[in-house]
Amino acid sequence: GRCRAPQPLRLHFPLTRTITESGPSAGPFPRDCERLAMSVLKFTKDHEWIRVDGEIGTVGITDYAQRQLGDIVFVELPAVGQGVSQGGEAAVVESVKAASELYAPVDGEVTEVNAALTEEPGQVNLDPLGAGWFFRLRLVSPNQLDLLMDQDAYQRYLEDLG
């Protein structure tokens, strides 16, 4: 595809007004082509996602996973500085239905956690690919990303699940 700047973010509030933002932080994607090409979104068969920007990956669970879990009531996050291994347990999610582990999509060292989830775990249900992220890590073996699915492959995987 061609590299192009995203459209300004337009937030609509019923019966009030439309807010239009522009500038470098106006959307989920950076404006310049070089950085846009560096941002990668990958998925695991366990329904985790990782968005990689440079050597840092942001990790969370997919919309499919949060729908399967139901209302999320508790999240246990890893410690900053903790090493995680691809396929190893990195966090815990508890919902009204079940408890589930979040597995690390790649090897890395946790650099940041989304502490807001400890107070508002429901953010995972509301915005699983955005505000509901769990942690960020510094990638140890970026080539492990090649073992994960891109968005099209993940969508086919979900269709195969029925």
mmCIF file of C-alpha atoms in Angstrom:
data_model
loop_
_atom_site.group_PDB
_atom_site.id
_atom_site.type_symbol
_atom_site.label_atom_id
_atom_site.label_comp_id
_atom_site.label_asym_id
_atom_site.label_seq_id
_atom_site.Cartn_x
_atom_site.Cartn_y
_atom_site.Cartn_z
ATOM 1 C CA GLY A 1 0.000 0.000 0.000
ATOM 2 C CA ARG A 2 0.851 3.601 -0.352
ATOM 3 C CA CYS A 3 2.037 5.534 2.655
ATOM 4 C CA ARG A 4 -0.271 8.372 3.526
ATOM 5 C CA ALA A 5 -1.027 10.463 6.553
ATOM 6 C CA PRO A 6 -4.123 9.430 8.515
ATOM 7 C CA GLN A 7 -7.187 11.621 8.518
ATOM 8 C CA PRO A 8 -7.669 13.909 11.524
ATOM 9 C CA LEU A 9 -9.390 12.222 14.445
ATOM 10 C CA ARG A 10 -13.026 13.292 14.678
ATOM 11 C CA LEU A 11 -14.773 12.619 17.940
ATOM 12 C CA HIS A 12 -18.567 12.866 17.820
ATOM 13 C CA PHE A 13 -20.603 13.513 20.925
ATOM 14 C CA PRO A 14 -24.380 13.161 20.517
ATOM 15 C CA LEU A 15 -26.283 16.450 20.590
ATOM 16 C CA THR A 16 -23.217 18.491 21.503
ATOM 17 C CA ARG A 17 -20.393 19.155 19.073
ATOM 18 C CA THR A 18 -17.703 17.650 16.881
ATOM 19 C CA ILE A 19 -14.120 17.993 18.031
ATOM 20 C CA THR A 20 -11.450 17.854 15.354
ATOM 21 C CA GLU A 21 -7.830 17.332 16.278
ATOM 22 C CA SER A 22 -4.857 17.621 14.007
ATOM 23 C CA GLY A 23 -1.132 17.432 14.480
ATOM 24 C CA PRO A 24 1.337 14.689 15.313
ATOM 25 C CA SER A 25 -0.846 13.019 17.954
ATOM 26 C CA ALA A 26 -4.094 13.183 15.994
ATOM 27 C CA GLY A 27 -4.539 9.482 15.512
ATOM 28 C CA PRO A 28 -3.270 6.010 16.211
ATOM 29 C CA PHE A 29 -0.723 6.192 13.384
ATOM 30 C CA PRO A 30 2.251 8.517 12.984
ATOM 31 C CA ARG A 31 2.224 10.919 10.064
ATOM 32 C CA ASP A 32 5.572 10.147 8.485
ATOM 33 C CA CYS A 33 6.032 7.141 6.202
ATOM 34 C CA GLU A 34 9.272 5.907 7.771
ATOM 35 C CA ARG A 35 7.709 5.524 11.208
ATOM 36 C CA LEU A 36 4.440 4.180 9.799
ATOM 37 C CA ALA A 37 6.352 1.386 8.081
ATOM 38 C CA MET A 38 8.067 0.513 11.389
ATOM 39 C CA SER A 39 4.833 0.049 13.350
ATOM 40 C CA VAL A 40 3.752 -3.615 13.155
ATOM 41 C CA LEU A 41 0.661 -5.329 14.613
ATOM 42 C CA LYS A 42 0.839 -9.112 15.133
ATOM 43 C CA PHE A 43 -1.397 -11.711 16.808
ATOM 44 C CA THR A 44 -0.961 -15.055 18.595
ATOM 45 C CA LYS A 45 -3.205 -18.129 18.470
ATOM 46 C CA ASP A 46 -3.935 -17.446 22.157
ATOM 47 C CA HIS A 47 -5.519 -14.093 21.158
ATOM 48 C CA GLU A 48 -2.801 -11.741 22.334
ATOM 49 C CA TRP A 49 -1.651 -8.863 20.163
ATOM 50 C CA ILE A 50 1.613 -6.961 20.009
ATOM 51 C CA ARG A 51 2.088 -3.587 18.334
ATOM 52 C CA VAL A 52 5.785 -3.023 17.668
ATOM 53 C CA ASP A 53 7.284 0.402 17.185
ATOM 54 C CA GLY A 54 11.057 0.204 16.889
ATOM 55 C CA GLU A 55 12.333 -2.090 19.645
ATOM 56 C CA ILE A 56 9.321 -1.624 21.953
ATOM 57 C CA GLY A 57 6.210 -3.799 21.763
ATOM 58 C CA THR A 58 2.863 -2.985 23.386
ATOM 59 C CA VAL A 59 0.920 -6.112 24.394
ATOM 60 C CA GLY A 60 -2.758 -6.792 25.064
ATOM 61 C CA ILE A 61 -5.597 -9.185 24.344
ATOM 62 C CA THR A 62 -7.785 -9.103 21.261
ATOM 63 C CA ASP A 63 -11.420 -8.116 20.991
ATOM 64 C CA TYR A 64 -12.249 -11.802 20.470
ATOM 65 C CA ALA A 65 -10.522 -12.691 23.760
ATOM 66 C CA GLN A 66 -12.269 -10.001 25.783
ATOM 67 C CA ARG A 67 -15.655 -11.063 24.358
ATOM 68 C CA GLN A 68 -14.963 -14.681 25.319
ATOM 69 C CA LEU A 69 -13.984 -13.645 28.847
ATOM 70 C CA GLY A 70 -16.904 -11.315 29.470
ATOM 71 C CA ASP A 71 -16.713 -8.449 31.968
ATOM 72 C CA ILE A 72 -13.132 -8.191 33.192
ATOM 73 C CA VAL A 73 -12.936 -7.494 36.914
ATOM 74 C CA PHE A 74 -9.223 -7.904 37.742
ATOM 75 C CA VAL A 75 -5.881 -7.723 35.951
ATOM 76 C CA GLU A 76 -2.526 -8.828 37.386
ATOM 77 C CA LEU A 77 0.320 -7.137 35.524
ATOM 78 C CA PRO A 78 3.985 -8.153 35.338
ATOM 79 C CA ALA A 79 6.636 -6.133 37.167
ATOM 80 C CA VAL A 80 8.649 -3.519 35.283
ATOM 81 C CA GLY A 81 12.057 -5.063 34.608
ATOM 82 C CA GLN A 82 10.658 -8.604 34.555
ATOM 83 C CA GLY A 83 11.831 -10.828 31.725
ATOM 84 C CA VAL A 84 9.148 -12.684 29.784
ATOM 85 C CA SER A 85 9.511 -15.582 27.367
ATOM 86 C CA GLN A 86 7.537 -16.194 24.199
ATOM 87 C CA GLY A 87 4.565 -18.369 25.137
ATOM 88 C CA GLY A 88 5.206 -17.941 28.868
ATOM 89 C CA GLU A 89 2.713 -16.472 31.320
ATOM 90 C CA ALA A 90 3.110 -12.704 31.561
ATOM 91 C CA ALA A 91 -0.149 -11.467 33.146
ATOM 92 C CA VAL A 92 -3.460 -12.721 34.516
ATOM 93 C CA VAL A 93 -6.965 -11.602 33.583
ATOM 94 C CA GLU A 94 -10.020 -12.424 35.678
ATOM 95 C CA SER A 95 -13.570 -11.965 34.503
ATOM 96 C CA VAL A 96 -16.997 -12.768 35.870
ATOM 97 C CA LYS A 97 -16.719 -16.059 33.927
ATOM 98 C CA ALA A 98 -13.113 -17.226 34.319
ATOM 99 C CA ALA A 99 -9.469 -16.485 35.005
ATOM 100 C CA SER A 100 -7.038 -16.624 32.120
ATOM 101 C CA GLU A 101 -3.346 -16.090 31.520
ATOM 102 C CA LEU A 102 -1.951 -13.616 29.039
ATOM 103 C CA TYR A 103 1.089 -15.163 27.347
ATOM 104 C CA ALA A 104 4.033 -13.145 26.080
ATOM 105 C CA PRO A 105 3.963 -13.031 22.278
ATOM 106 C CA VAL A 106 7.765 -12.631 22.166
ATOM 107 C CA ASP A 107 10.779 -12.682 24.487
ATOM 108 C CA GLY A 108 11.453 -9.362 26.157
ATOM 109 C CA GLU A 109 11.898 -7.224 29.236
ATOM 110 C CA VAL A 110 8.879 -5.361 30.599
ATOM 111 C CA THR A 111 9.527 -1.614 30.361
ATOM 112 C CA GLU A 112 6.093 -0.262 31.352
ATOM 113 C CA VAL A 113 2.727 -1.503 32.618
ATOM 114 C CA ASN A 114 -0.727 0.001 32.169
ATOM 115 C CA ALA A 115 -1.334 0.728 35.861
ATOM 116 C CA ALA A 116 -4.750 2.221 35.017
ATOM 117 C CA LEU A 117 -6.008 -1.355 34.496
ATOM 118 C CA THR A 118 -5.615 -2.121 38.204
ATOM 119 C CA GLU A 119 -8.241 0.549 38.963
ATOM 120 C CA GLU A 120 -10.285 0.162 35.777
ATOM 121 C CA PRO A 121 -9.878 -3.382 34.398
ATOM 122 C CA GLY A 122 -13.010 -2.828 32.288
ATOM 123 C CA GLN A 123 -10.865 -0.744 29.907
ATOM 124 C CA VAL A 124 -9.839 -4.095 28.416
ATOM 125 C CA ASN A 125 -13.486 -4.691 27.431
ATOM 126 C CA LEU A 126 -14.057 -1.144 26.204
ATOM 127 C CA ASP A 127 -10.880 -0.711 24.136
ATOM 128 C CA PRO A 128 -8.830 -3.935 23.944
ATOM 129 C CA LEU A 129 -6.541 -2.702 21.144
ATOM 130 C CA GLY A 130 -6.136 0.775 22.640
ATOM 131 C CA ALA A 131 -6.511 1.958 26.239
ATOM 132 C CA GLY A 132 -6.832 -1.673 27.372
ATOM 133 C CA TRP A 133 -3.177 -2.551 26.650
ATOM 134 C CA PHE A 134 -1.397 -4.513 29.412
ATOM 135 C CA PHE A 135 2.344 -3.858 29.180
ATOM 136 C CA ARG A 136 5.205 -2.741 26.991
ATOM 137 C CA LEU A 137 8.399 -4.677 26.516
ATOM 138 C CA ARG A 138 11.785 -4.264 24.878
ATOM 139 C CA LEU A 139 12.114 -7.011 22.280
ATOM 140 C CA VAL A 140 15.010 -9.419 22.762
ATOM 141 C CA SER A 141 14.515 -11.426 19.538
ATOM 142 C CA PRO A 142 12.584 -9.354 16.960
ATOM 143 C CA ASN A 143 12.705 -12.288 14.513
ATOM 144 C CA GLN A 144 10.118 -14.024 16.753
ATOM 145 C CA LEU A 145 7.543 -11.643 15.249
ATOM 146 C CA ASP A 146 7.794 -13.683 12.047
ATOM 147 C CA LEU A 147 6.146 -16.601 13.897
ATOM 148 C CA LEU A 148 3.048 -14.509 14.680
ATOM 149 C CA MET A 149 0.018 -13.769 12.482
ATOM 150 C CA ASP A 150 -0.691 -10.490 10.734
ATOM 151 C CA GLN A 151 -4.216 -9.080 10.842
ATOM 152 C CA ASP A 152 -5.437 -10.964 7.752
ATOM 153 C CA ALA A 153 -4.060 -14.294 8.973
ATOM 154 C CA TYR A 154 -5.580 -13.734 12.422
ATOM 155 C CA GLN A 155 -8.971 -12.970 10.881
ATOM 156 C CA ARG A 156 -8.803 -16.245 8.891
ATOM 157 C CA TYR A 157 -7.797 -18.062 12.100
ATOM 158 C CA LEU A 158 -10.900 -16.678 13.867
ATOM 159 C CA GLU A 159 -13.120 -17.746 10.953
ATOM 160 C CA ASP A 160 -11.672 -21.265 11.184
ATOM 161 C CA LEU A 161 -12.546 -21.372 14.897
ATOM 162 C CA GLY A 162 -16.182 -20.981 13.867
#
